[in-house]
Amino acid sequence: MSDAIAQLIAKYPDLAPVQKDIYDAYVKMKESFEVGGKLLVCGNGGSSSDSDHIVGELMKGFLSKRPLPANERERFSERFGEEGADLANLLQGSLPTIGLSSHAALVSAVANDTDPSMVYAQQVYGYGKANDILFGISTSGNSQNVIRAIQVAKVKGLATIGLTGATGGRMKALCDIAICVPYVSTPDVQERHLPIYHALCIAIEEALFAS
């Protein structure tokens, strides 16, 4: 068990019923990144903000500075000299993560030209490859645009992880891994989503960027 996940459960004992699901999500995400996969994240409203939050924690250093490996630093220096060395010092190790709600022009075009419920599904179809993961966030588990994105992911061969509320909605049966926090009201559900994805990001960073 990851220390970060164990600490999460110690701090939030009400999440003990979903501890295994959280750990399974961690393992799946770590394995995907290890083979060059990427994470696609989507949600609506507050869950959209959570999606962007996850991107921010994975695309750069979170609790670790993630310095570049020596061989990569050398390549920058060989190519651009002192400027390359400075560039390498400023860059941080990155885990490829895309928040699907952040592309305003594309989202509005899909909503206008096809159907609003397809804004994430279209992106999963375009971005999604084998070894990638779709991480869908919905407090109800029934957000239609997230459901359609999951359906496309299943057809495209992506692994699917859902972060939702107590009932799980339709996402519970659709996702490979569904983390259904034991709350029903939107604020209560969202207040538990944040520490869960923080723990996931910390655990993955510790596993893949060990000093």
mmCIF file of C-alpha atoms in Angstrom:
data_model
loop_
_atom_site.group_PDB
_atom_site.id
_atom_site.type_symbol
_atom_site.label_atom_id
_atom_site.label_comp_id
_atom_site.label_asym_id
_atom_site.label_seq_id
_atom_site.Cartn_x
_atom_site.Cartn_y
_atom_site.Cartn_z
ATOM 1 C CA MET A 1 0.000 0.000 0.000
ATOM 2 C CA SER A 2 1.317 3.458 -0.894
ATOM 3 C CA ASP A 3 2.212 5.650 2.077
ATOM 4 C CA ALA A 4 0.221 8.513 0.562
ATOM 5 C CA ILE A 5 -2.920 6.389 0.341
ATOM 6 C CA ALA A 6 -2.426 4.998 3.846
ATOM 7 C CA GLN A 7 -2.073 8.564 5.144
ATOM 8 C CA LEU A 8 -5.216 9.556 3.244
ATOM 9 C CA ILE A 9 -7.252 6.854 4.988
ATOM 10 C CA ALA A 10 -5.766 7.748 8.367
ATOM 11 C CA LYS A 11 -6.823 11.371 7.854
ATOM 12 C CA TYR A 12 -10.199 10.519 6.315
ATOM 13 C CA PRO A 13 -11.300 7.188 7.858
ATOM 14 C CA ASP A 14 -14.701 7.555 6.176
ATOM 15 C CA LEU A 15 -12.902 6.706 2.920
ATOM 16 C CA ALA A 16 -11.829 3.261 4.163
ATOM 17 C CA PRO A 17 -14.591 1.532 2.137
ATOM 18 C CA VAL A 18 -13.006 2.802 -1.113
ATOM 19 C CA GLN A 19 -9.363 2.304 -0.121
ATOM 20 C CA LYS A 20 -8.896 -0.651 -2.474
ATOM 21 C CA ASP A 21 -10.443 1.258 -5.388
ATOM 22 C CA ILE A 22 -8.105 4.192 -4.747
ATOM 23 C CA TYR A 23 -5.116 1.855 -4.634
ATOM 24 C CA ASP A 24 -6.234 0.104 -7.823
ATOM 25 C CA ALA A 25 -6.523 3.497 -9.546
ATOM 26 C CA TYR A 26 -3.007 4.367 -8.408
ATOM 27 C CA VAL A 27 -1.596 1.121 -9.798
ATOM 28 C CA LYS A 28 -3.418 1.551 -13.108
ATOM 29 C CA MET A 29 -2.239 5.161 -13.523
ATOM 30 C CA LYS A 30 1.354 4.314 -12.583
ATOM 31 C CA GLU A 31 1.463 1.424 -15.037
ATOM 32 C CA SER A 32 0.066 3.628 -17.803
ATOM 33 C CA PHE A 33 2.657 6.361 -17.288
ATOM 34 C CA GLU A 34 5.453 3.773 -17.081
ATOM 35 C CA VAL A 35 4.719 2.578 -20.632
ATOM 36 C CA GLY A 36 4.295 6.046 -22.130
ATOM 37 C CA GLY A 37 0.541 6.413 -21.725
ATOM 38 C CA LYS A 38 -1.260 9.636 -20.915
ATOM 39 C CA LEU A 39 -4.151 10.608 -18.689
ATOM 40 C CA LEU A 40 -7.287 12.279 -20.071
ATOM 41 C CA VAL A 41 -9.399 13.946 -17.366
ATOM 42 C CA CYS A 42 -12.917 15.361 -17.622
ATOM 43 C CA GLY A 43 -15.789 16.632 -15.505
ATOM 44 C CA ASN A 44 -18.288 19.474 -15.258
ATOM 45 C CA GLY A 45 -18.462 22.540 -13.028
ATOM 46 C CA GLY A 46 -16.438 21.922 -9.882
ATOM 47 C CA SER A 47 -15.352 18.582 -11.339
ATOM 48 C CA SER A 48 -13.993 20.441 -14.365
ATOM 49 C CA SER A 49 -11.888 22.530 -11.985
ATOM 50 C CA ASP A 50 -10.759 19.299 -10.321
ATOM 51 C CA SER A 51 -9.683 18.045 -13.750
ATOM 52 C CA ASP A 52 -7.466 21.099 -14.249
ATOM 53 C CA HIS A 53 -6.150 20.694 -10.698
ATOM 54 C CA ILE A 54 -5.030 17.143 -11.482
ATOM 55 C CA VAL A 55 -3.263 18.376 -14.625
ATOM 56 C CA GLY A 56 -1.377 20.923 -12.548
ATOM 57 C CA GLU A 57 -0.169 18.301 -10.081
ATOM 58 C CA LEU A 58 0.985 15.770 -12.693
ATOM 59 C CA MET A 59 2.466 17.898 -15.482
ATOM 60 C CA LYS A 60 5.103 19.449 -13.181
ATOM 61 C CA GLY A 61 6.546 18.883 -9.744
ATOM 62 C CA PHE A 62 3.990 18.556 -6.941
ATOM 63 C CA LEU A 63 5.836 17.720 -3.712
ATOM 64 C CA SER A 64 9.034 16.879 -5.585
ATOM 65 C CA LYS A 65 11.081 19.148 -7.875
ATOM 66 C CA ARG A 66 11.501 16.277 -10.385
ATOM 67 C CA PRO A 67 14.910 17.231 -11.856
ATOM 68 C CA LEU A 68 15.629 15.949 -15.347
ATOM 69 C CA PRO A 69 17.803 12.816 -15.672
ATOM 70 C CA ALA A 70 21.504 13.458 -16.246
ATOM 71 C CA ASN A 71 21.432 12.160 -19.826
ATOM 72 C CA GLU A 72 18.644 14.573 -20.764
ATOM 73 C CA ARG A 73 20.417 17.470 -19.077
ATOM 74 C CA GLU A 74 23.521 16.671 -21.132
ATOM 75 C CA ARG A 75 21.527 16.751 -24.369
ATOM 76 C CA PHE A 76 20.279 20.257 -23.599
ATOM 77 C CA SER A 77 23.792 21.430 -22.761
ATOM 78 C CA GLU A 78 25.282 19.856 -25.891
ATOM 79 C CA ARG A 79 22.687 21.511 -28.090
ATOM 80 C CA PHE A 80 22.444 24.975 -26.547
ATOM 81 C CA GLY A 81 25.440 25.320 -24.231
ATOM 82 C CA GLU A 82 24.948 27.435 -21.115
ATOM 83 C CA GLU A 83 21.460 28.392 -22.211
ATOM 84 C CA GLY A 84 20.596 24.720 -22.587
ATOM 85 C CA ALA A 85 21.905 23.987 -19.100
ATOM 86 C CA ASP A 86 19.710 26.761 -17.720
ATOM 87 C CA LEU A 87 16.735 25.391 -19.635
ATOM 88 C CA ALA A 88 17.331 21.905 -18.238
ATOM 89 C CA ASN A 89 17.543 23.330 -14.712
ATOM 90 C CA LEU A 90 14.147 24.985 -15.102
ATOM 91 C CA LEU A 91 12.338 22.020 -16.646
ATOM 92 C CA GLN A 92 10.699 19.394 -14.421
ATOM 93 C CA GLY A 93 9.759 15.783 -15.022
ATOM 94 C CA SER A 94 6.240 15.601 -16.468
ATOM 95 C CA LEU A 95 3.451 13.043 -16.618
ATOM 96 C CA PRO A 96 1.339 13.686 -19.750
ATOM 97 C CA THR A 97 -2.128 14.724 -18.602
ATOM 98 C CA ILE A 98 -4.825 16.563 -20.567
ATOM 99 C CA GLY A 99 -7.855 18.282 -19.064
ATOM 100 C CA LEU A 100 -10.599 17.931 -21.657
ATOM 101 C CA SER A 101 -12.662 20.913 -20.481
ATOM 102 C CA SER A 102 -9.850 23.393 -21.082
ATOM 103 C CA HIS A 103 -10.069 23.617 -24.883
ATOM 104 C CA ALA A 104 -12.702 26.332 -25.220
ATOM 105 C CA ALA A 105 -12.693 26.641 -29.011
ATOM 106 C CA LEU A 106 -12.930 22.880 -29.561
ATOM 107 C CA VAL A 107 -15.532 22.350 -26.830
ATOM 108 C CA SER A 108 -17.751 25.131 -28.204
ATOM 109 C CA ALA A 109 -17.328 23.879 -31.772
ATOM 110 C CA VAL A 110 -18.382 20.340 -30.861
ATOM 111 C CA ALA A 111 -21.302 21.625 -28.786
ATOM 112 C CA ASN A 112 -22.473 23.850 -31.643
ATOM 113 C CA ASP A 113 -21.773 21.602 -34.616
ATOM 114 C CA THR A 114 -22.710 18.169 -33.300
ATOM 115 C CA ASP A 115 -24.109 17.777 -29.768
ATOM 116 C CA PRO A 116 -23.133 19.256 -26.374
ATOM 117 C CA SER A 117 -22.967 15.779 -24.854
ATOM 118 C CA MET A 118 -20.117 14.923 -27.248
ATOM 119 C CA VAL A 119 -17.590 17.542 -26.086
ATOM 120 C CA TYR A 120 -15.451 14.999 -24.205
ATOM 121 C CA ALA A 121 -16.236 11.965 -26.345
ATOM 122 C CA GLN A 122 -14.835 13.666 -29.443
ATOM 123 C CA GLN A 123 -11.591 14.440 -27.645
ATOM 124 C CA VAL A 124 -11.256 10.904 -26.307
ATOM 125 C CA TYR A 125 -11.721 9.652 -29.860
ATOM 126 C CA GLY A 126 -9.001 11.995 -31.130
ATOM 127 C CA TYR A 127 -6.488 11.789 -28.290
ATOM 128 C CA GLY A 128 -7.043 8.301 -26.917
ATOM 129 C CA LYS A 129 -4.572 5.511 -27.628
ATOM 130 C CA ALA A 130 -3.770 2.114 -26.166
ATOM 131 C CA ASN A 131 -2.192 2.405 -22.691
ATOM 132 C CA ASP A 132 -3.970 5.720 -22.032
ATOM 133 C CA ILE A 133 -6.490 6.257 -19.240
ATOM 134 C CA LEU A 134 -9.698 8.268 -19.121
ATOM 135 C CA PHE A 135 -10.342 9.660 -15.650
ATOM 136 C CA GLY A 136 -13.966 10.818 -15.418
ATOM 137 C CA ILE A 137 -15.237 12.888 -12.496
ATOM 138 C CA SER A 138 -18.959 13.250 -11.751
ATOM 139 C CA THR A 139 -20.617 13.694 -8.366
ATOM 140 C CA SER A 140 -23.751 11.888 -9.589
ATOM 141 C CA GLY A 141 -22.032 9.395 -11.843
ATOM 142 C CA ASN A 142 -24.580 10.212 -14.520
ATOM 143 C CA SER A 143 -23.139 13.221 -16.376
ATOM 144 C CA GLN A 144 -24.033 12.478 -19.987
ATOM 145 C CA ASN A 145 -20.924 14.011 -21.535
ATOM 146 C CA VAL A 146 -18.697 12.031 -19.153
ATOM 147 C CA ILE A 147 -20.678 8.836 -19.823
ATOM 148 C CA ARG A 148 -20.242 9.248 -23.580
ATOM 149 C CA ALA A 149 -16.537 9.867 -23.136
ATOM 150 C CA ILE A 150 -16.261 6.638 -21.131
ATOM 151 C CA GLN A 151 -18.157 4.735 -23.813
ATOM 152 C CA VAL A 152 -15.762 5.965 -26.494
ATOM 153 C CA ALA A 153 -12.805 5.102 -24.262
ATOM 154 C CA LYS A 154 -14.080 1.536 -23.877
ATOM 155 C CA VAL A 155 -14.326 1.131 -27.650
ATOM 156 C CA LYS A 156 -10.879 2.688 -28.179
ATOM 157 C CA GLY A 157 -9.288 0.372 -25.606
ATOM 158 C CA LEU A 158 -8.457 2.925 -22.906
ATOM 159 C CA ALA A 159 -8.639 2.016 -19.239
ATOM 160 C CA THR A 160 -11.353 3.968 -17.417
ATOM 161 C CA ILE A 161 -11.381 5.328 -13.878
ATOM 162 C CA GLY A 162 -14.407 7.049 -12.366
ATOM 163 C CA LEU A 163 -14.484 9.349 -9.345
ATOM 164 C CA THR A 164 -18.047 9.805 -8.145
ATOM 165 C CA GLY A 165 -20.520 9.668 -5.238
ATOM 166 C CA ALA A 166 -22.107 6.905 -3.194
ATOM 167 C CA THR A 167 -24.402 5.376 -5.803
ATOM 168 C CA GLY A 168 -21.844 5.555 -8.605
ATOM 169 C CA GLY A 169 -24.598 6.221 -11.150
ATOM 170 C CA ARG A 170 -24.034 4.738 -14.600
ATOM 171 C CA MET A 171 -20.296 5.228 -14.216
ATOM 172 C CA LYS A 172 -20.045 2.515 -11.584
ATOM 173 C CA ALA A 173 -20.858 -0.240 -14.066
ATOM 174 C CA LEU A 174 -19.060 1.366 -17.019
ATOM 175 C CA CYS A 175 -15.669 2.110 -15.464
ATOM 176 C CA ASP A 176 -12.888 -0.407 -14.947
ATOM 177 C CA ILE A 177 -12.316 1.216 -11.550
ATOM 178 C CA ALA A 178 -14.995 3.307 -9.815
ATOM 179 C CA ILE A 179 -14.138 5.269 -6.674
ATOM 180 C CA CYS A 180 -17.573 5.948 -5.151
ATOM 181 C CA VAL A 181 -17.095 8.105 -2.072
ATOM 182 C CA PRO A 182 -19.714 7.388 0.641
ATOM 183 C CA TYR A 183 -21.601 10.669 0.292
ATOM 184 C CA VAL A 184 -24.555 11.858 -1.768
ATOM 185 C CA SER A 185 -24.741 15.668 -1.630
ATOM 186 C CA THR A 186 -22.536 17.469 -4.160
ATOM 187 C CA PRO A 187 -20.492 19.476 -1.623
ATOM 188 C CA ASP A 188 -19.807 16.397 0.506
ATOM 189 C CA VAL A 189 -18.767 14.350 -2.516
ATOM 190 C CA GLN A 190 -16.475 17.049 -3.891
ATOM 191 C CA GLU A 191 -14.887 17.639 -0.479
ATOM 192 C CA ARG A 192 -13.650 14.034 -0.573
ATOM 193 C CA HIS A 193 -12.654 14.011 -4.238
ATOM 194 C CA LEU A 194 -9.852 16.529 -3.705
ATOM 195 C CA PRO A 195 -7.893 14.597 -1.045
ATOM 196 C CA ILE A 196 -8.318 11.414 -3.087
ATOM 197 C CA TYR A 197 -6.764 12.804 -6.247
ATOM 198 C CA HIS A 198 -4.112 14.587 -4.217
ATOM 199 C CA ALA A 199 -3.149 11.237 -2.687
ATOM 200 C CA LEU A 200 -3.089 9.616 -6.131
ATOM 201 C CA CYS A 201 -0.831 12.344 -7.515
ATOM 202 C CA ILE A 202 1.509 12.147 -4.513
ATOM 203 C CA ALA A 203 1.721 8.347 -4.707
ATOM 204 C CA ILE A 204 2.460 8.386 -8.434
ATOM 205 C CA GLU A 205 5.075 11.104 -8.072
ATOM 206 C CA GLU A 206 6.798 9.179 -5.279
ATOM 207 C CA ALA A 207 6.797 6.011 -7.373
ATOM 208 C CA LEU A 208 8.028 7.529 -10.632
ATOM 209 C CA PHE A 209 10.302 10.335 -9.442
ATOM 210 C CA ALA A 210 12.018 8.776 -6.449
ATOM 211 C CA SER A 211 15.114 10.802 -5.555
#
